[in-house]
mmCIF file of C-alpha atoms in Angstrom:
data_model
loop_
_atom_site.group_PDB
_atom_site.id
_atom_site.type_symbol
_atom_site.label_atom_id
_atom_site.label_comp_id
_atom_site.label_asym_id
_atom_site.label_seq_id
_atom_site.Cartn_x
_atom_site.Cartn_y
_atom_site.Cartn_z
ATOM 1 C CA GLY A 21 -4.039 -169.620 -57.044
ATOM 2 C CA ALA A 22 -4.279 -167.705 -60.226
ATOM 3 C CA GLY A 23 -7.108 -168.287 -62.744
ATOM 4 C CA VAL A 24 -6.946 -167.298 -66.854
ATOM 5 C CA SER A 25 -5.824 -163.821 -67.540
ATOM 6 C CA GLN A 26 -5.941 -161.535 -70.728
ATOM 7 C CA SER A 27 -4.334 -158.674 -71.584
ATOM 8 C CA PRO A 28 -5.381 -156.045 -72.744
ATOM 9 C CA ARG A 29 -8.812 -156.230 -70.751
ATOM 10 C CA TYR A 30 -9.340 -153.184 -73.241
ATOM 11 C CA LYS A 31 -8.710 -152.365 -76.738
ATOM 12 C CA VAL A 32 -9.399 -149.633 -79.533
ATOM 13 C CA ALA A 33 -8.122 -150.218 -82.742
ATOM 14 C CA LYS A 34 -9.550 -148.081 -86.184
ATOM 15 C CA ARG A 35 -11.031 -150.073 -89.115
ATOM 16 C CA GLY A 36 -7.606 -151.731 -90.880
ATOM 17 C CA GLN A 37 -5.648 -152.334 -88.084
ATOM 18 C CA ASP A 38 -4.498 -155.830 -86.828
ATOM 19 C CA VAL A 39 -5.061 -156.142 -83.583
ATOM 20 C CA ALA A 40 -3.469 -159.413 -80.426
ATOM 21 C CA LEU A 41 -5.027 -160.478 -77.297
ATOM 22 C CA ARG A 42 -3.294 -162.821 -75.449
ATOM 23 C CA CYS A 43 -4.237 -165.449 -73.556
ATOM 24 C CA ASP A 44 -2.273 -167.075 -70.231
ATOM 25 C CA PRO A 45 -4.342 -170.537 -69.223
ATOM 26 C CA ILE A 46 -4.057 -172.283 -65.770
ATOM 27 C CA SER A 47 -0.675 -173.664 -65.722
ATOM 28 C CA GLY A 48 -0.596 -176.741 -66.297
ATOM 29 C CA HIS A 49 -3.784 -176.452 -68.565
ATOM 30 C CA VAL A 50 -3.356 -178.998 -71.768
ATOM 31 C CA SER A 51 -6.780 -177.397 -73.536
ATOM 32 C CA LEU A 52 -6.897 -174.038 -75.180
ATOM 33 C CA PHE A 53 -10.137 -172.397 -75.673
ATOM 34 C CA TRP A 54 -11.150 -168.970 -77.652
ATOM 35 C CA TYR A 55 -14.729 -167.508 -78.008
ATOM 36 C CA GLN A 56 -16.300 -164.638 -79.407
ATOM 37 C CA GLN A 57 -19.457 -163.389 -77.370
ATOM 38 C CA ALA A 58 -21.873 -159.871 -78.725
ATOM 39 C CA LEU A 59 -22.824 -158.107 -76.537
ATOM 40 C CA GLY A 60 -26.017 -159.728 -75.218
ATOM 41 C CA GLN A 61 -25.042 -162.766 -76.911
ATOM 42 C CA GLY A 62 -23.871 -166.336 -75.397
ATOM 43 C CA PRO A 63 -20.090 -166.952 -76.256
ATOM 44 C CA GLU A 64 -19.047 -168.234 -80.175
ATOM 45 C CA PHE A 65 -16.214 -170.729 -80.278
ATOM 46 C CA LEU A 66 -13.903 -169.449 -82.081
ATOM 47 C CA THR A 67 -10.999 -172.133 -81.728
ATOM 48 C CA TYR A 68 -9.877 -175.047 -80.123
ATOM 49 C CA PHE A 69 -5.830 -175.750 -78.665
ATOM 50 C CA GLN A 70 -4.569 -179.209 -76.909
ATOM 51 C CA ASN A 71 -0.822 -178.445 -76.081
ATOM 52 C CA GLU A 72 0.625 -176.880 -78.822
ATOM 53 C CA ALA A 73 -2.354 -178.036 -81.791
ATOM 54 C CA GLN A 74 -4.590 -176.439 -82.844
ATOM 55 C CA LEU A 75 -7.646 -178.972 -83.222
ATOM 56 C CA ASP A 76 -9.974 -177.016 -83.988
ATOM 57 C CA LYS A 77 -10.231 -174.032 -86.069
ATOM 58 C CA SER A 78 -14.248 -173.845 -86.945
ATOM 59 C CA GLY A 79 -15.709 -170.722 -85.035
ATOM 60 C CA LEU A 80 -12.929 -168.762 -86.925
ATOM 61 C CA PRO A 81 -15.628 -166.499 -89.112
ATOM 62 C CA SER A 82 -12.230 -165.990 -91.749
ATOM 63 C CA ASP A 83 -8.793 -165.141 -92.558
ATOM 64 C CA ARG A 84 -8.486 -162.471 -91.226
ATOM 65 C CA PHE A 85 -8.984 -163.982 -87.718
ATOM 66 C CA PHE A 86 -5.289 -165.948 -86.583
ATOM 67 C CA ALA A 87 -4.689 -168.445 -83.355
ATOM 68 C CA GLU A 88 -1.287 -169.924 -81.963
ATOM 69 C CA ARG A 89 -0.001 -171.618 -79.408
ATOM 70 C CA PRO A 90 3.767 -171.797 -80.197
ATOM 71 C CA GLU A 91 4.721 -173.694 -77.201
ATOM 72 C CA GLY A 92 1.363 -174.896 -75.554
ATOM 73 C CA SER A 93 0.504 -172.545 -72.989
ATOM 74 C CA VAL A 94 0.333 -168.655 -73.323
ATOM 75 C CA SER A 95 -1.653 -168.488 -76.597
ATOM 76 C CA THR A 96 -2.534 -165.454 -78.838
ATOM 77 C CA LEU A 97 -5.363 -164.511 -81.004
ATOM 78 C CA LYS A 98 -4.899 -162.008 -83.745
ATOM 79 C CA ILE A 99 -6.664 -159.931 -85.810
ATOM 80 C CA GLN A 100 -5.655 -158.719 -89.370
ATOM 81 C CA ARG A 101 -7.654 -155.204 -91.302
ATOM 82 C CA THR A 102 -10.019 -154.837 -87.838
ATOM 83 C CA GLN A 103 -14.037 -154.127 -89.316
ATOM 84 C CA GLN A 104 -17.288 -152.391 -87.308
ATOM 85 C CA GLU A 105 -18.481 -156.144 -86.672
ATOM 86 C CA ASP A 106 -15.576 -157.629 -85.456
ATOM 87 C CA SER A 107 -16.110 -155.363 -82.279
ATOM 88 C CA ALA A 108 -16.864 -158.307 -78.903
ATOM 89 C CA VAL A 109 -15.329 -159.777 -76.424
ATOM 90 C CA TYR A 110 -12.440 -162.566 -76.970
ATOM 91 C CA LEU A 111 -12.648 -164.596 -74.082
ATOM 92 C CA CYS A 112 -10.205 -167.349 -73.457
ATOM 93 C CA ALA A 113 -11.144 -170.770 -71.369
ATOM 94 C CA SER A 114 -8.263 -173.306 -70.192
ATOM 95 C CA SER A 115 -9.662 -177.164 -69.135
ATOM 96 C CA LEU A 116 -7.013 -179.471 -67.545
ATOM 97 C CA GLY A 117 -7.097 -182.308 -69.428
ATOM 98 C CA GLU A 118 -8.416 -184.130 -73.048
ATOM 99 C CA TRP A 119 -11.911 -185.121 -74.003
ATOM 100 C CA GLU A 120 -13.769 -185.837 -71.427
ATOM 101 C CA SER A 121 -12.832 -183.774 -68.598
ATOM 102 C CA SER A 122 -13.015 -181.187 -70.915
ATOM 103 C CA TYR A 123 -16.273 -179.818 -70.440
ATOM 104 C CA GLU A 124 -14.410 -177.624 -67.521
ATOM 105 C CA GLN A 125 -13.353 -174.630 -68.927
ATOM 106 C CA TYR A 126 -12.736 -171.849 -66.896
ATOM 107 C CA PHE A 127 -12.488 -168.519 -68.735
ATOM 108 C CA GLY A 128 -10.561 -165.676 -67.945
ATOM 109 C CA PRO A 129 -12.039 -162.175 -67.498
ATOM 110 C CA GLY A 130 -11.633 -161.497 -71.650
ATOM 111 C CA THR A 131 -10.628 -158.550 -73.716
ATOM 112 C CA ARG A 132 -13.000 -156.302 -75.155
ATOM 113 C CA LEU A 133 -12.132 -154.818 -78.326
ATOM 114 C CA THR A 134 -14.690 -151.561 -79.241
ATOM 115 C CA VAL A 135 -13.007 -150.872 -83.823
ATOM 116 C CA THR A 136 -14.244 -147.377 -84.512
ATOM 117 C CA GLN B 116 -32.677 -171.783 -85.820
ATOM 118 C CA LYS B 117 -30.028 -171.538 -82.983
ATOM 119 C CA GLU B 118 -28.340 -175.144 -82.040
ATOM 120 C CA VAL B 119 -29.249 -173.793 -78.357
ATOM 121 C CA GLU B 120 -32.555 -171.206 -77.240
ATOM 122 C CA GLN B 121 -32.967 -169.649 -74.452
ATOM 123 C CA ASP B 122 -35.015 -166.476 -72.930
ATOM 124 C CA PRO B 123 -32.063 -163.645 -72.974
ATOM 125 C CA GLY B 124 -35.309 -162.122 -69.517
ATOM 126 C CA PRO B 125 -34.675 -159.840 -67.418
ATOM 127 C CA LEU B 126 -36.315 -162.447 -65.082
ATOM 128 C CA SER B 127 -36.559 -159.688 -61.781
ATOM 129 C CA VAL B 128 -37.337 -161.550 -59.050
ATOM 130 C CA PRO B 129 -37.732 -160.907 -54.980
ATOM 131 C CA GLU B 130 -35.306 -162.311 -52.280
ATOM 132 C CA GLY B 131 -35.998 -165.382 -51.319
ATOM 133 C CA ALA B 132 -38.051 -166.719 -54.181
ATOM 134 C CA ILE B 133 -37.297 -170.004 -55.870
ATOM 135 C CA VAL B 134 -36.019 -169.271 -60.105
ATOM 136 C CA SER B 135 -35.910 -171.358 -62.711
ATOM 137 C CA LEU B 136 -33.808 -170.709 -65.703
ATOM 138 C CA ASN B 137 -34.323 -172.776 -68.927
ATOM 139 C CA CYS B 138 -32.595 -173.995 -71.619
ATOM 140 C CA THR B 139 -33.701 -176.183 -74.700
ATOM 141 C CA TYR B 140 -31.323 -177.233 -77.543
ATOM 142 C CA SER B 141 -31.968 -179.031 -80.711
ATOM 143 C CA ASN B 142 -28.799 -181.302 -80.559
ATOM 144 C CA SER B 143 -29.389 -184.864 -79.718
ATOM 145 C CA ALA B 144 -25.190 -184.994 -79.535
ATOM 146 C CA PHE B 145 -25.095 -182.638 -76.907
ATOM 147 C CA GLN B 146 -24.385 -185.150 -73.794
ATOM 148 C CA TYR B 147 -22.421 -182.807 -70.836
ATOM 149 C CA PHE B 148 -24.930 -179.704 -70.341
ATOM 150 C CA MET B 149 -23.398 -177.222 -67.769
ATOM 151 C CA TRP B 150 -24.198 -173.915 -66.543
ATOM 152 C CA TYR B 151 -22.711 -170.516 -66.030
ATOM 153 C CA ARG B 152 -23.192 -167.486 -63.924
ATOM 154 C CA GLN B 153 -22.055 -163.758 -65.817
ATOM 155 C CA TYR B 154 -21.364 -160.752 -64.161
ATOM 156 C CA SER B 155 -21.034 -158.012 -66.237
ATOM 157 C CA ARG B 156 -17.876 -157.559 -67.376
ATOM 158 C CA LYS B 157 -16.004 -160.752 -65.601
ATOM 159 C CA GLY B 158 -15.823 -164.082 -67.503
ATOM 160 C CA PRO B 159 -18.231 -166.894 -67.061
ATOM 161 C CA GLU B 160 -18.535 -168.986 -64.147
ATOM 162 C CA LEU B 161 -18.971 -172.884 -64.161
ATOM 163 C CA LEU B 162 -21.602 -173.400 -61.928
ATOM 164 C CA MET B 163 -22.756 -176.724 -62.425
ATOM 165 C CA TYR B 164 -22.530 -179.949 -64.964
ATOM 166 C CA THR B 165 -24.577 -183.013 -65.847
ATOM 167 C CA TYR B 166 -23.300 -185.272 -67.807
ATOM 168 C CA SER B 167 -26.561 -186.615 -69.745
ATOM 169 C CA SER B 168 -30.061 -186.587 -67.980
ATOM 170 C CA GLY B 169 -30.721 -186.670 -64.642
ATOM 171 C CA ASN B 170 -30.463 -184.029 -61.941
ATOM 172 C CA LYS B 171 -28.280 -182.523 -59.986
ATOM 173 C CA GLU B 172 -27.674 -180.610 -57.013
ATOM 174 C CA ASP B 173 -25.163 -178.515 -55.057
ATOM 175 C CA GLY B 174 -26.146 -176.324 -51.878
ATOM 176 C CA ARG B 175 -28.808 -174.284 -53.460
ATOM 177 C CA PHE B 176 -29.051 -174.787 -57.248
ATOM 178 C CA THR B 177 -29.999 -177.961 -58.204
ATOM 179 C CA ALA B 178 -29.658 -178.002 -62.534
ATOM 180 C CA GLN B 179 -32.599 -181.346 -64.230
ATOM 181 C CA VAL B 180 -31.719 -182.844 -68.058
ATOM 182 C CA ASP B 181 -34.487 -184.201 -70.028
ATOM 183 C CA LYS B 182 -32.646 -185.412 -72.900
ATOM 184 C CA SER B 183 -36.044 -186.749 -74.277
ATOM 185 C CA SER B 184 -37.976 -183.016 -74.448
ATOM 186 C CA LYS B 185 -34.149 -181.212 -75.115
ATOM 187 C CA TYR B 186 -34.880 -179.272 -72.273
ATOM 188 C CA ILE B 187 -32.668 -178.663 -68.911
ATOM 189 C CA SER B 188 -33.732 -176.461 -66.155
ATOM 190 C CA LEU B 189 -31.483 -174.625 -62.982
ATOM 191 C CA PHE B 190 -33.328 -174.169 -59.288
ATOM 192 C CA ILE B 191 -31.736 -171.402 -57.240
ATOM 193 C CA ARG B 192 -33.403 -171.864 -53.702
ATOM 194 C CA ASP B 193 -33.710 -169.100 -51.567
ATOM 195 C CA SER B 194 -32.473 -166.478 -54.488
ATOM 196 C CA GLN B 195 -30.197 -163.775 -52.723
ATOM 197 C CA PRO B 196 -28.893 -159.902 -54.545
ATOM 198 C CA SER B 197 -26.133 -161.853 -55.071
ATOM 199 C CA ASP B 198 -26.981 -164.074 -57.246
ATOM 200 C CA SER B 199 -28.294 -161.230 -59.498
ATOM 201 C CA ALA B 200 -25.944 -161.855 -62.960
ATOM 202 C CA THR B 201 -26.527 -163.973 -66.320
ATOM 203 C CA TYR B 202 -26.931 -167.587 -66.729
ATOM 204 C CA LEU B 203 -25.372 -169.178 -69.240
ATOM 205 C CA CYS B 204 -26.329 -172.871 -70.340
ATOM 206 C CA ALA B 205 -24.208 -174.650 -72.311
ATOM 207 C CA MET B 206 -23.583 -177.913 -73.813
ATOM 208 C CA SER B 207 -20.984 -179.894 -76.034
ATOM 209 C CA GLU B 208 -21.399 -183.722 -77.196
ATOM 210 C CA GLU B 209 -19.223 -186.120 -75.934
ATOM 211 C CA TYR B 210 -16.203 -186.394 -76.241
ATOM 212 C CA GLY B 211 -16.398 -182.823 -78.214
ATOM 213 C CA ASN B 212 -14.743 -179.917 -77.142
ATOM 214 C CA LYS B 213 -16.817 -176.949 -78.324
ATOM 215 C CA LEU B 214 -19.657 -175.650 -76.263
ATOM 216 C CA VAL B 215 -22.266 -174.395 -77.692
ATOM 217 C CA PHE B 216 -23.928 -171.600 -75.407
ATOM 218 C CA GLY B 217 -27.488 -169.872 -74.951
ATOM 219 C CA ALA B 218 -27.723 -166.258 -74.947
ATOM 220 C CA GLY B 219 -27.954 -166.099 -71.473
ATOM 221 C CA THR B 220 -30.971 -164.824 -68.683
ATOM 222 C CA ILE B 221 -30.399 -161.722 -67.090
ATOM 223 C CA LEU B 222 -31.425 -162.114 -63.171
ATOM 224 C CA ARG B 223 -32.549 -158.884 -61.627
ATOM 225 C CA VAL B 224 -32.758 -160.341 -57.520
ATOM 226 C CA LYS B 225 -34.735 -156.946 -54.914
ATOM 227 C CA SER B 226 -34.002 -157.206 -51.091
#
């Protein structure tokens, strides 16, 4: 079956531009997560949705980062006025249920963002 | 100091060797412990998870959790060149949702 898909796979933005990254989770998955992975590091949590509700956004590094999941399926991570330090791979993950089953997160291939 | 510490390697072993990968952590609230494998330019793939302390075996892979020492391990038996990847440990608090990852260990299995 189809896994988590992300688009675009690669994005080059000039400093100051806005970008939008898309995530299509596995069909029927309630929970959706965004992570940021810098080169040579493990993923770091950004934000979490349960259906359309954003339950945790404690990892968003600044108010330039915004995520939404308006219909409880597809999610978009938007970064305004991109800075060089935003260069990273942005990973989306989804999981089937809530709470106890949420540890089984399935990851997409990521979007590699390069800010020049 | 990071919540989860993991030696980045690289770890280079001959084909057929037993591989031991480890992480330490500081947050005693962690209850779920996972190992992910990540190939170059791919997303992490869940290998194993363990709830609380104990051992879990799945084919050539064995995961161990020692909560008293805040130490987790992944053992790979009869390692294959296809096992060459970055191995990430990850943890979460009970009823929490976010995963806290280690930096990942690069493993190279030479044929």
